[in-house]
């Protein structure tokens, strides 16, 4: 896992006639020694100007790649890379040229290709020669063989850039579900790109600027992909690619969800889901560094961890033990209080699951003082590049990842199972199914969103309505669907293409800020495609959420876990945390020269500040969390607000 950045600009055509295979102008193409020296001097001068810029952009991503870094430049392109070495630590150095002298293509890549062994064998049969064991080189040779269509051959999580010096073309590619982030923005004569916006803002032409459209995107909680909080900064679509050449920018989707035809009966569907899960788990277990699993005690992580542990024992012997981790709060055992998202205390189930599977299980326990530590909060906001988060749940995840990183470089997570198998309450709640809006807004809407000053005129309600209509229009449907099936397909599409994306962003940013790679086997595109095409009756045949996963996981998890109700990521209930948060929110309103007060609706915040700490509802607390994060974001990023 890594961080990538760079830019391509066709503005300067000084050397437009030189051999594109030569890194510097050659004597043969420039008429003798004097012309050659002049060309080299001009190239060196431009290199001295551009190199500090690409080095600064690359340095901004250092937490994503603590093991190594490098840059590469030619007349039109500048590429930067930070590396977290996971496979072939000795090889895989980036940016990677296709040949050491006069390269025709250079790759800057982040992610993991889980079928790289199969692709390597196929490419060797086609005549390609390899010099490393890395999956990075497989991507580079795949580009040489298939060009921009290489993405269709890749199984994994990835975001990468290929500069084709021969065609003078930049290709940006992102994985199908959007596990790995990739942002871009226009610059003079081309575009800049990066794994995170913070690297873009090290480019002299780009500034952290936020306008009304950006605030509306962020605080509407609709999780659009494309436009972002930052003015002029966009995301490459999941399952998408971007091409830049002298003709401009073109975007294309190489993958998207389809309704498909499903003919399997229940037993066949259960067996196939088990096969797909097992295949995904086995494929994602490879690493040349220590690896572990996130084990919360829910069905998603328990089934996955069991498959991983079984495979590890097959590979390394019956005594091999997989490390597993969970997070807890010092008050949970005594003070747990159920809410709209949480039905029980995770830790007893996680311990039981770890013992059942046979993992080396650890629980990271956090107290209110640690969660309120301003340095931890600042680190989280800096990692996110956004004021939108979930407070203590983000801080605890960041700290959990930091503890895991002391022992492991890779962790596997059960993220996405709820979206794939229908685990959220909105799949089963008649009110949510009948609602004419995004289903999560019934839980996380105005109650949990930071109340913004109405004088900003953002018209968020109108924006939500318009976006919802467009989102429904994008849902694929099968012929002859019943009304119930039609609605459930809409719910799953919205969950997979919107709600999941913000969860993947959260996990990526907070893990990579600690130099930890997190893999998500439930995002395997074959599993997602199969489940999306499966009729809702099969996904809910036992009258509960995630019926297919429960049946496929039979024997892998304790019965208590298999039949446990859906439980969201835990939050602390300690009144000391609520009291400290209220104090931080009061301070936040006075921070940043009054800019927080300009943005916030203090009238709606007052009940959140005045409620006794031991009675503070979850939704009110989340409002306070977002006020605190807004102040930290304004202070850290110093954005220009064009409202």
Coordinates of C-alpha atoms in Angstrom, one line a residue:
X1 CA 0.0 0.0 0.0
X2 CA 1.3 3.4 -0.9
X3 CA 0.6 7.0 -1.8
X4 CA 0.9 8.4 -5.3
X5 CA 1.0 11.9 -6.7
X6 CA 2.1 13.9 -9.7
X7 CA 1.1 16.0 -12.6
X8 CA 1.2 16.1 -16.4
X9 CA 1.3 19.4 -18.3
X10 CA 1.5 19.9 -22.1
X11 CA 1.9 23.7 -21.6
X12 CA 5.7 23.7 -22.3
X13 CA 6.5 22.3 -25.7
X14 CA 10.2 23.4 -25.7
X15 CA 11.3 19.8 -26.4
X16 CA 8.3 18.7 -28.4
X17 CA 10.5 17.4 -31.3
X18 CA 13.0 15.4 -29.2
X19 CA 13.0 11.6 -29.1
X20 CA 10.3 10.6 -26.6
X21 CA 12.3 7.6 -25.6
X22 CA 15.3 9.7 -24.5
X23 CA 15.2 11.2 -21.0
X24 CA 17.3 14.1 -22.2
X25 CA 17.6 15.7 -25.7
X26 CA 20.1 13.7 -27.9
X27 CA 22.9 15.2 -30.0
X28 CA 21.5 13.5 -33.1
X29 CA 18.2 15.4 -32.8
X30 CA 19.5 18.8 -31.9
X31 CA 22.3 19.4 -34.3
X32 CA 25.6 19.0 -32.5
X33 CA 27.3 19.5 -29.2
X34 CA 26.4 23.1 -28.6
X35 CA 22.7 22.5 -29.2
X36 CA 22.9 19.5 -27.0
X37 CA 24.5 21.4 -24.1
X38 CA 21.9 24.1 -24.4
X39 CA 19.1 21.6 -24.3
X40 CA 20.6 19.8 -21.3
X41 CA 21.0 23.2 -19.5
X42 CA 17.4 24.1 -20.2
X43 CA 16.2 20.7 -19.0
X44 CA 18.3 20.9 -15.9
X45 CA 17.0 24.4 -15.1
X46 CA 13.4 23.2 -15.5
X47 CA 14.1 20.1 -13.4
X48 CA 15.5 22.3 -10.6
X49 CA 12.2 24.2 -10.7
X50 CA 9.9 21.3 -10.8
X51 CA 11.7 18.8 -8.6
X52 CA 11.1 20.6 -5.3
X53 CA 7.4 20.7 -6.1
X54 CA 7.0 17.0 -6.8
X55 CA 9.1 16.2 -3.8
X56 CA 6.9 18.4 -1.6
X57 CA 3.7 16.7 -3.0
X58 CA 5.2 13.3 -2.3
X59 CA 6.3 14.2 1.2
X60 CA 2.7 15.1 2.0
X61 CA 1.9 11.4 1.6
X62 CA 4.8 10.1 3.8
X63 CA 2.5 8.4 6.4
X64 CA 1.0 6.3 3.6
X65 CA 4.4 5.0 2.7
X66 CA 6.9 5.1 5.5
X67 CA 9.3 2.7 4.0
X68 CA 10.6 4.5 0.9
X69 CA 9.9 7.4 -1.5
X70 CA 10.9 8.4 -5.0
X71 CA 10.2 10.8 -7.8
X72 CA 10.5 10.7 -11.6
X73 CA 10.4 13.6 -14.1
X74 CA 10.5 14.1 -17.8
X75 CA 9.5 17.0 -20.0
X76 CA 5.8 16.7 -19.4
X77 CA 5.3 14.5 -16.4
X78 CA 6.3 14.5 -12.8
X79 CA 5.5 11.4 -10.6
X80 CA 6.0 10.9 -6.9
X81 CA 5.6 7.8 -4.8
X82 CA 5.7 6.8 -1.1
X83 CA 5.9 3.1 -0.4
X84 CA 4.6 0.8 2.3
X85 CA 6.4 -2.4 1.4
X86 CA 4.1 -5.4 1.6
X87 CA 5.1 -7.7 -1.3
X88 CA 8.7 -8.1 -2.5
X89 CA 10.2 -5.4 -0.2
X90 CA 13.5 -5.6 -2.1
X91 CA 11.8 -5.1 -5.5
X92 CA 8.9 -3.0 -6.5
X93 CA 10.7 0.4 -6.2
X94 CA 8.6 3.2 -7.6
X95 CA 8.0 5.2 -9.7
X96 CA 8.7 2.1 -11.9
X97 CA 9.8 2.6 -15.5
X98 CA 9.3 -0.2 -18.0
X99 CA 13.1 -0.2 -18.7
X100 CA 16.0 1.6 -17.0
X101 CA 17.1 3.6 -20.0
X102 CA 14.8 5.7 -22.1
X103 CA 11.5 4.3 -20.7
X104 CA 8.3 4.3 -22.8
X105 CA 6.0 4.0 -19.7
X106 CA 6.4 4.8 -16.0
X107 CA 4.0 3.5 -13.3
X108 CA 3.1 5.1 -10.0
X109 CA 0.9 2.5 -8.1
X110 CA -0.9 2.1 -4.8
X111 CA -2.8 -1.1 -3.7
X112 CA -2.6 -4.8 -4.1
X113 CA -3.3 -7.1 -7.1
X114 CA -4.5 -10.4 -5.7
X115 CA -4.3 -12.3 -9.0
X116 CA -0.8 -11.1 -9.8
X117 CA 0.6 -14.6 -9.9
X118 CA -1.9 -15.7 -12.5
X119 CA -1.4 -12.5 -14.5
X120 CA 2.4 -12.9 -14.3
X121 CA 2.2 -16.4 -15.8
X122 CA -0.1 -15.2 -18.6
X123 CA 2.1 -12.3 -19.4
X124 CA 5.2 -14.5 -19.5
X125 CA 3.4 -16.8 -22.0
X126 CA 2.9 -13.6 -24.1
X127 CA 6.6 -12.9 -24.1
X128 CA 7.0 -10.4 -21.2
X129 CA 10.1 -10.6 -19.0
X130 CA 10.0 -9.8 -15.3
X131 CA 12.8 -8.5 -13.0
X132 CA 11.0 -8.5 -9.6
X133 CA 8.4 -10.5 -7.7
X134 CA 6.2 -7.4 -7.1
X135 CA 2.6 -6.9 -8.2
X136 CA 3.7 -3.4 -9.3
X137 CA 5.7 -4.9 -12.2
X138 CA 2.7 -7.0 -13.2
X139 CA 0.6 -3.9 -13.5
X140 CA 3.3 -2.2 -15.6
X141 CA 3.7 -5.2 -18.0
X142 CA -0.1 -5.5 -18.2
X143 CA -0.2 -2.0 -19.4
X144 CA 2.3 -2.8 -22.1
X145 CA 0.1 -5.7 -23.2
X146 CA -3.4 -4.4 -22.9
X147 CA -3.1 -0.6 -22.6
X148 CA -6.0 1.2 -20.9
X149 CA -8.0 -2.0 -20.8
X150 CA -5.6 -3.6 -18.3
X151 CA -8.0 -2.6 -15.5
X152 CA -10.5 -5.3 -16.6
X153 CA -7.8 -8.0 -16.0
X154 CA -7.0 -6.8 -12.4
X155 CA -8.5 -8.3 -9.2
X156 CA -7.7 -6.2 -6.3
X157 CA -7.8 -2.8 -4.6
X158 CA -5.7 -0.2 -6.5
X159 CA -5.3 3.4 -7.7
X160 CA -2.5 4.1 -10.1
X161 CA -1.1 6.4 -12.8
X162 CA 0.8 5.4 -16.0
X163 CA 2.6 8.0 -17.9
X164 CA 3.0 6.7 -21.5
X165 CA 6.0 8.6 -22.9
X166 CA 5.5 7.2 -26.4
X167 CA 1.9 8.2 -26.7
X168 CA 2.3 11.2 -24.4
X169 CA -0.7 10.2 -22.4
X170 CA -1.5 9.9 -18.7
X171 CA -3.8 7.1 -17.5
X172 CA -5.4 7.1 -14.1
X173 CA -7.2 4.0 -12.9
X174 CA -9.2 3.2 -9.7
X175 CA -10.5 -0.1 -8.4
X176 CA -14.1 -1.2 -8.9
X177 CA -15.5 -0.4 -5.5
X178 CA -13.3 2.6 -4.7
X179 CA -11.3 1.0 -1.9
X180 CA -8.3 3.1 -2.8
X181 CA -8.7 6.9 -3.2
X182 CA -7.6 8.9 -6.2
X183 CA -8.1 12.7 -6.6
X184 CA -7.3 15.0 -9.5
X185 CA -7.5 18.7 -10.3
X186 CA -6.8 20.8 -13.4
X187 CA -3.5 22.7 -13.7
X188 CA -2.1 24.8 -16.5
X189 CA -1.9 22.5 -19.6
X190 CA -3.0 19.3 -17.8
X191 CA -3.9 17.8 -14.4
X192 CA -2.4 17.0 -11.1
X193 CA -3.4 13.8 -9.2
X194 CA -2.9 12.3 -5.7
X195 CA -4.0 9.7 -3.2
X196 CA -5.1 12.5 -0.9
X197 CA -6.1 16.2 -1.5
X198 CA -3.3 17.4 0.8
X199 CA -0.7 16.4 -1.7
X200 CA -2.5 18.4 -4.5
X201 CA -2.3 21.5 -2.4
X202 CA 1.5 21.4 -2.4
X203 CA 1.3 22.2 -6.2
X204 CA 1.8 26.0 -6.7
X205 CA -1.4 26.3 -8.8
X206 CA -3.7 24.6 -6.3
X207 CA -5.1 26.0 -3.1
X208 CA -7.4 24.5 -0.4
X209 CA -10.5 26.4 -1.4
X210 CA -14.1 25.6 -0.3
X211 CA -17.2 27.2 -1.8
X212 CA -20.9 26.7 -1.2
X213 CA -21.0 23.7 -3.5
X214 CA -18.3 22.0 -1.5
X215 CA -19.9 22.6 1.9
X216 CA -23.2 21.3 0.4
X217 CA -21.5 18.1 -0.8
X218 CA -19.9 17.5 2.6
X219 CA -22.7 18.3 4.9
X220 CA -25.5 16.8 2.9
X221 CA -24.1 13.3 3.7
X222 CA -25.0 11.9 0.3
X223 CA -21.4 10.7 -0.5
X224 CA -21.3 11.6 -4.2
X225 CA -18.3 10.5 -6.1
X226 CA -16.8 13.0 -8.5
X227 CA -17.2 16.4 -6.9
X228 CA -15.6 16.9 -3.5
X229 CA -15.5 19.3 -0.6
X230 CA -12.6 21.1 -2.3
X231 CA -13.3 23.5 -5.1
X232 CA -11.8 22.1 -8.3
X233 CA -10.8 18.8 -6.9
X234 CA -12.5 15.7 -8.1
X235 CA -12.3 11.9 -7.5
X236 CA -11.7 9.3 -10.2
X237 CA -14.9 7.3 -10.2
X238 CA -14.7 3.8 -8.6
X239 CA -14.5 1.4 -11.5
X240 CA -13.3 4.3 -13.6
X241 CA -10.3 5.5 -15.5
X242 CA -9.2 8.9 -16.7
X243 CA -7.1 9.6 -19.8
X244 CA -5.3 12.9 -20.4
X245 CA -3.5 13.8 -23.7
X246 CA -3.2 16.9 -25.8
X247 CA -6.9 16.5 -26.7
X248 CA -7.9 17.0 -23.1
X249 CA -9.4 14.8 -20.3
X250 CA -11.7 11.8 -21.0
X251 CA -13.3 9.7 -18.3
X252 CA -14.7 6.2 -18.7
X253 CA -16.2 3.5 -16.5
X254 CA -14.8 0.0 -17.1
X255 CA -17.0 -1.6 -14.4
X256 CA -20.3 -0.9 -12.7
X257 CA -23.1 -2.9 -11.0
X258 CA -25.5 -4.8 -13.3
X259 CA -28.8 -6.4 -12.3
X260 CA -27.8 -9.7 -13.9
X261 CA -29.7 -13.0 -14.1
X262 CA -29.8 -15.3 -11.1
X263 CA -31.0 -18.9 -11.5
X264 CA -29.4 -20.6 -8.5
X265 CA -31.6 -22.2 -5.8
X266 CA -30.9 -21.6 -2.1
X267 CA -28.5 -24.4 -1.5
X268 CA -26.5 -23.5 -4.6
X269 CA -26.4 -19.8 -3.7
X270 CA -25.2 -20.6 -0.2
X271 CA -22.4 -22.9 -1.5
X272 CA -21.4 -20.3 -4.1
X273 CA -21.2 -17.5 -1.6
X274 CA -19.0 -19.7 0.7
X275 CA -16.8 -20.4 -2.3
X276 CA -16.5 -16.8 -3.3
X277 CA -15.7 -15.8 0.3
X278 CA -13.1 -18.5 0.7
X279 CA -11.5 -17.5 -2.6
X280 CA -11.4 -13.9 -1.6
X281 CA -9.9 -14.7 1.8
X282 CA -7.2 -16.9 0.4
X283 CA -6.3 -14.5 -2.3
X284 CA -5.9 -11.6 0.2
X285 CA -3.8 -13.5 2.7
X286 CA -0.5 -13.0 0.8
X287 CA 2.1 -10.7 2.3
X288 CA 5.8 -10.6 3.0
X289 CA 5.1 -8.7 6.2
X290 CA 3.1 -9.6 9.4
X291 CA -0.6 -9.8 8.9
X292 CA -3.7 -9.8 11.2
X293 CA -7.5 -9.6 11.2
X294 CA -10.0 -7.1 12.7
X295 CA -12.4 -9.2 14.8
X296 CA -15.2 -7.2 16.3
X297 CA -17.4 -10.2 17.4
X298 CA -20.0 -9.6 14.6
X299 CA -20.8 -12.2 11.9
X300 CA -18.9 -10.3 9.2
X301 CA -15.5 -10.2 10.8
X302 CA -15.9 -13.6 12.5
X303 CA -16.7 -15.5 9.3
X304 CA -13.8 -13.8 7.5
X305 CA -11.3 -14.3 10.3
X306 CA -12.2 -18.0 10.5
X307 CA -11.6 -18.5 6.8
X308 CA -8.3 -16.6 7.1
X309 CA -7.2 -18.7 10.1
X310 CA -8.0 -21.9 8.4
X311 CA -6.0 -21.0 5.3
X312 CA -3.1 -19.8 7.4
X313 CA -3.0 -23.2 9.2
X314 CA -3.1 -25.0 5.8
X315 CA -0.1 -22.9 4.6
X316 CA 2.0 -22.8 7.8
X317 CA 0.9 -25.8 9.8
X318 CA -1.7 -26.6 12.5
X319 CA 0.0 -24.5 15.2
X320 CA -0.1 -21.3 13.2
X321 CA -2.2 -18.6 14.9
X322 CA -3.6 -15.5 13.3
X323 CA -3.4 -12.3 15.3
X324 CA -6.8 -10.6 15.7
X325 CA -7.7 -7.2 17.2
X326 CA -10.8 -5.4 18.5
X327 CA -11.4 -2.0 20.2
X328 CA -13.3 -1.3 23.4
X329 CA -13.8 1.6 25.8
X330 CA -13.1 1.6 29.5
X331 CA -16.7 2.2 30.4
X332 CA -18.5 -0.2 28.1
X333 CA -18.9 -3.2 30.4
X334 CA -20.6 -1.1 33.1
X335 CA -22.1 1.8 31.1
X336 CA -23.2 0.3 27.8
X337 CA -26.4 2.0 26.6
X338 CA -28.2 0.9 23.5
X339 CA -29.1 3.4 20.8
X340 CA -30.4 3.5 17.3
X341 CA -27.2 1.9 16.0
X342 CA -26.0 -0.3 18.8
X343 CA -27.6 -3.3 20.5
X344 CA -24.9 -4.8 22.7
X345 CA -21.4 -4.8 24.0
X346 CA -18.9 -6.2 21.4
X347 CA -16.0 -7.4 23.5
X348 CA -17.6 -10.6 25.0
X349 CA -18.5 -11.8 21.5
X350 CA -15.1 -10.9 20.1
X351 CA -13.4 -12.9 22.8
X352 CA -15.7 -15.8 22.3
X353 CA -15.1 -15.7 18.5
X354 CA -11.3 -15.5 18.9
X355 CA -11.4 -18.6 21.2
X356 CA -13.6 -20.5 18.8
X357 CA -11.4 -19.8 15.8
X358 CA -8.1 -20.0 17.7
X359 CA -6.6 -16.6 17.1
X360 CA -4.1 -14.7 19.2
X361 CA -6.7 -12.1 20.1
X362 CA -6.1 -8.6 21.7
X363 CA -8.5 -5.9 22.8
X364 CA -7.3 -2.3 22.7
X365 CA -9.1 -0.4 25.5
X366 CA -9.4 3.3 25.4
X367 CA -10.5 5.8 28.1
X368 CA -12.2 9.2 27.8
X369 CA -8.9 11.1 28.4
X370 CA -7.2 9.4 25.5
X371 CA -10.2 9.9 23.2
X372 CA -10.3 13.6 24.0
X373 CA -6.6 14.2 23.5
X374 CA -6.4 17.2 21.1
X375 CA -3.4 15.8 19.4
X376 CA -5.2 12.7 18.5
X377 CA -8.2 14.7 17.2
X378 CA -5.9 16.9 15.1
X379 CA -4.2 13.8 13.6
X380 CA -7.6 12.4 12.6
X381 CA -8.8 15.6 11.0
X382 CA -5.5 16.0 9.2
X383 CA -5.7 12.5 7.9
X384 CA -9.3 12.9 6.6
X385 CA -8.8 16.3 4.9
X386 CA -12.4 16.9 5.9
X387 CA -14.4 18.3 8.8
X388 CA -16.9 15.4 8.4
X389 CA -16.3 12.5 10.7
X390 CA -17.8 10.6 13.6
X391 CA -15.8 11.8 16.5
X392 CA -14.7 9.3 19.1
X393 CA -15.4 6.5 16.6
X394 CA -12.8 8.0 14.2
X395 CA -10.3 8.7 17.0
X396 CA -10.7 5.1 18.4
X397 CA -10.2 3.6 15.0
X398 CA -7.1 5.7 14.4
X399 CA -5.6 4.6 17.8
X400 CA -6.6 1.0 17.2
X401 CA -4.7 1.1 13.9
X402 CA -1.7 2.6 15.6
X403 CA -1.6 -0.2 18.1
X404 CA -2.0 -2.8 15.4
X405 CA 0.9 -1.2 13.4
X406 CA 3.3 -2.1 16.3
X407 CA 2.9 -5.7 15.3
X408 CA 1.4 -6.0 11.8
X409 CA 1.7 -4.1 8.5
X410 CA -1.5 -5.6 7.0
X411 CA -5.0 -6.1 8.5
X412 CA -8.1 -7.7 7.0
X413 CA -11.5 -6.2 7.7
X414 CA -15.1 -7.3 7.4
X415 CA -16.1 -4.0 6.0
X416 CA -18.8 -4.1 3.2
X417 CA -20.6 -7.2 4.3
X418 CA -23.7 -5.2 5.4
X419 CA -23.9 -3.5 2.0
X420 CA -23.3 -6.8 0.1
X421 CA -25.7 -9.0 2.1
X422 CA -28.4 -6.5 3.3
X423 CA -27.4 -6.1 6.9
X424 CA -28.5 -2.5 7.7
X425 CA -31.8 -1.7 9.4
X426 CA -33.0 0.2 6.3
X427 CA -33.2 -3.0 4.3
X428 CA -35.8 -4.4 6.8
X429 CA -37.6 -1.4 8.2
X430 CA -40.9 -0.6 6.4
X431 CA -40.5 3.1 7.2
X432 CA -37.1 3.2 5.6
X433 CA -38.3 1.3 2.6
X434 CA -41.1 3.7 2.1
X435 CA -39.1 6.8 2.6
X436 CA -38.5 9.0 -0.4
X437 CA -34.9 9.8 0.5
X438 CA -31.5 8.2 1.2
X439 CA -32.2 5.6 3.9
X440 CA -29.3 6.5 6.2
X441 CA -30.6 10.1 6.5
X442 CA -33.4 8.6 8.7
X443 CA -30.6 7.8 11.1
X444 CA -27.8 10.3 10.4
X445 CA -29.8 13.2 8.9
X446 CA -30.6 16.6 10.5
X447 CA -30.4 15.0 14.0
X448 CA -26.7 14.1 13.6
X449 CA -25.5 16.6 11.1
X450 CA -23.7 19.7 12.3
X451 CA -26.3 22.5 12.1
X452 CA -25.1 25.0 9.6
X453 CA -26.0 28.7 9.6
X454 CA -29.1 29.1 7.5
X455 CA -27.7 32.4 6.2
X456 CA -25.3 30.4 4.1
X457 CA -28.2 29.5 1.8
X458 CA -26.9 26.0 1.0
X459 CA -30.4 24.6 0.2
X460 CA -29.4 21.2 1.4
X461 CA -32.9 19.7 1.4
X462 CA -33.4 20.7 -2.2
X463 CA -30.0 19.3 -3.1
X464 CA -30.8 16.0 -1.3
X465 CA -34.0 15.7 -3.3
X466 CA -32.4 16.3 -6.6
X467 CA -29.5 14.0 -5.9
X468 CA -31.9 11.2 -4.8
X469 CA -33.8 11.3 -8.0
X470 CA -30.5 11.1 -10.0
X471 CA -29.3 8.2 -7.8
X472 CA -32.4 6.2 -8.3
X473 CA -32.2 6.8 -12.1
X474 CA -28.8 5.2 -12.1
X475 CA -30.0 1.9 -10.5
X476 CA -30.0 -1.1 -12.9
X477 CA -33.1 -3.3 -12.8
X478 CA -34.0 -6.8 -14.1
X479 CA -37.0 -7.4 -16.3
X480 CA -40.1 -8.5 -14.4
X481 CA -39.0 -7.4 -10.9
X482 CA -41.7 -7.2 -8.3
X483 CA -42.2 -3.9 -6.5
X484 CA -40.5 -5.3 -3.4
X485 CA -37.5 -6.6 -5.4
X486 CA -37.3 -3.3 -7.3
X487 CA -37.1 -1.3 -4.0
X488 CA -34.5 -3.7 -2.4
X489 CA -32.3 -3.4 -5.5
X490 CA -32.5 0.4 -5.1
X491 CA -31.5 0.2 -1.4
X492 CA -28.6 -2.1 -2.1
X493 CA -27.3 0.0 -5.0
X494 CA -27.5 3.2 -2.9
X495 CA -25.7 1.4 -0.1
X496 CA -22.9 0.0 -2.3
X497 CA -22.3 3.1 -4.4
X498 CA -22.7 5.8 -1.7
X499 CA -22.8 4.7 1.9
X500 CA -20.0 2.2 1.5
X501 CA -17.7 4.7 -0.2
X502 CA -17.5 6.9 2.9
X503 CA -16.8 3.9 5.1
X504 CA -14.0 2.9 2.7
X505 CA -12.6 6.5 2.7
X506 CA -12.6 6.5 6.5
X507 CA -10.8 3.1 6.8
X508 CA -8.3 4.1 4.2
X509 CA -7.4 7.5 5.6
X510 CA -7.2 6.4 9.2
X511 CA -5.2 3.2 8.6
X512 CA -2.8 4.8 6.1
X513 CA -2.2 7.7 8.5
X514 CA -0.7 5.0 10.7
X515 CA 1.2 3.2 7.9
X516 CA -1.2 0.2 8.0
X517 CA -2.7 -1.5 5.0
X518 CA -6.3 -2.7 5.4
X519 CA -7.8 -5.2 3.0
X520 CA -11.5 -5.7 2.5
X521 CA -12.3 -9.2 1.1
X522 CA -16.1 -8.5 1.1
X523 CA -15.4 -5.9 -1.7
X524 CA -14.2 -8.7 -4.0
X525 CA -16.1 -7.7 -7.2
X526 CA -17.2 -11.2 -8.1
X527 CA -18.8 -11.6 -4.7
X528 CA -20.5 -8.1 -5.0
X529 CA -21.7 -8.9 -8.5
X530 CA -23.2 -12.2 -7.4
X531 CA -24.9 -10.9 -4.3
X532 CA -26.3 -7.9 -6.2
X533 CA -27.9 -10.2 -8.8
X534 CA -29.3 -12.5 -6.1
X535 CA -33.1 -12.0 -5.4
X536 CA -34.0 -10.4 -2.1
X537 CA -35.9 -13.5 -1.0
X538 CA -32.7 -15.4 -1.0
X539 CA -30.9 -12.7 1.0
X540 CA -33.5 -12.8 3.7
X541 CA -34.8 -16.4 3.6
X542 CA -34.5 -17.0 7.4
X543 CA -36.4 -13.8 8.2
X544 CA -33.2 -12.0 9.4
X545 CA -30.5 -9.7 8.0
X546 CA -27.6 -11.4 6.0
X547 CA -29.3 -14.7 5.6
X548 CA -26.9 -15.8 2.8
X549 CA -23.8 -14.9 4.9
X550 CA -25.2 -16.6 8.0
X551 CA -25.8 -19.8 6.0
X552 CA -22.5 -19.7 4.3
X553 CA -20.7 -19.1 7.6
X554 CA -22.3 -22.1 9.4
X555 CA -19.6 -23.9 11.4
X556 CA -17.2 -21.1 11.1
X557 CA -18.5 -18.9 14.0
X558 CA -20.2 -19.6 17.3
X559 CA -24.0 -19.7 17.2
X560 CA -24.2 -16.7 19.5
X561 CA -22.3 -14.7 16.9
X562 CA -24.1 -16.1 13.9
X563 CA -27.5 -15.0 15.3
X564 CA -26.4 -11.8 17.0
X565 CA -28.3 -8.7 15.8
X566 CA -26.5 -6.1 13.7
X567 CA -24.3 -3.9 15.8
X568 CA -22.5 -0.8 14.5
X569 CA -19.0 0.3 15.4
X570 CA -18.9 1.1 19.1
X571 CA -19.0 4.5 20.8
X572 CA -18.1 5.4 24.3
X573 CA -20.9 6.2 26.7
X574 CA -18.8 7.7 29.5
X575 CA -20.2 11.0 30.9
X576 CA -16.6 12.3 31.3
X577 CA -16.2 12.0 27.5
X578 CA -19.5 13.9 26.9
X579 CA -18.5 16.6 29.4
X580 CA -15.1 17.0 27.8
X581 CA -16.7 17.1 24.4
X582 CA -19.1 19.9 25.4
X583 CA -16.1 21.9 26.7
X584 CA -14.2 21.4 23.5
X585 CA -17.2 22.4 21.4
X586 CA -17.6 25.7 23.4
X587 CA -13.9 26.4 22.8
X588 CA -14.4 25.5 19.1
X589 CA -17.1 28.1 18.6
X590 CA -14.6 30.8 19.7
X591 CA -11.7 29.4 17.5
X592 CA -10.4 30.5 14.1
X593 CA -11.2 34.1 14.5
X594 CA -15.0 33.6 14.5
X595 CA -15.1 31.5 11.4
X596 CA -16.7 28.6 13.2
X597 CA -19.5 30.8 14.5
X598 CA -20.0 32.1 11.0
X599 CA -20.7 28.6 9.8
X600 CA -22.6 27.1 12.7
X601 CA -26.2 27.6 13.8
X602 CA -25.7 28.3 17.5
X603 CA -29.4 28.2 18.3
X604 CA -29.6 24.5 17.3
X605 CA -26.3 23.8 19.1
X606 CA -27.4 25.2 22.4
X607 CA -29.4 22.2 23.6
X608 CA -26.4 20.0 22.8
X609 CA -24.2 22.2 25.0
X610 CA -26.8 22.5 27.9
X611 CA -27.9 18.9 28.2
X612 CA -26.3 17.1 31.3
X613 CA -23.4 15.0 30.1
X614 CA -25.0 11.7 31.4
X615 CA -28.1 12.4 29.4
X616 CA -26.6 13.6 26.1
X617 CA -28.3 11.8 23.1
X618 CA -26.1 10.2 20.5
X619 CA -27.3 12.5 17.7
X620 CA -26.7 15.7 19.8
X621 CA -23.2 14.4 20.7
X622 CA -22.4 13.9 17.0
X623 CA -23.3 17.5 16.3
X624 CA -20.8 18.6 19.0
X625 CA -18.2 16.2 17.4
X626 CA -18.6 18.0 14.1
X627 CA -18.3 21.4 15.6
X628 CA -15.0 20.4 17.2
X629 CA -13.8 18.8 13.9
X630 CA -14.8 21.9 12.0
X631 CA -12.6 24.1 14.1
X632 CA -9.6 21.7 13.9
X633 CA -10.1 21.4 10.1
X634 CA -10.1 25.2 9.7
X635 CA -7.0 25.5 11.8
X636 CA -5.1 22.8 10.1
X637 CA -6.0 23.2 6.5
X638 CA -6.5 27.0 6.5
X639 CA -9.0 26.8 3.6
X640 CA -10.1 29.8 1.7
X641 CA -13.9 30.0 2.2
X642 CA -15.6 31.4 -0.9
X643 CA -19.2 31.5 0.4

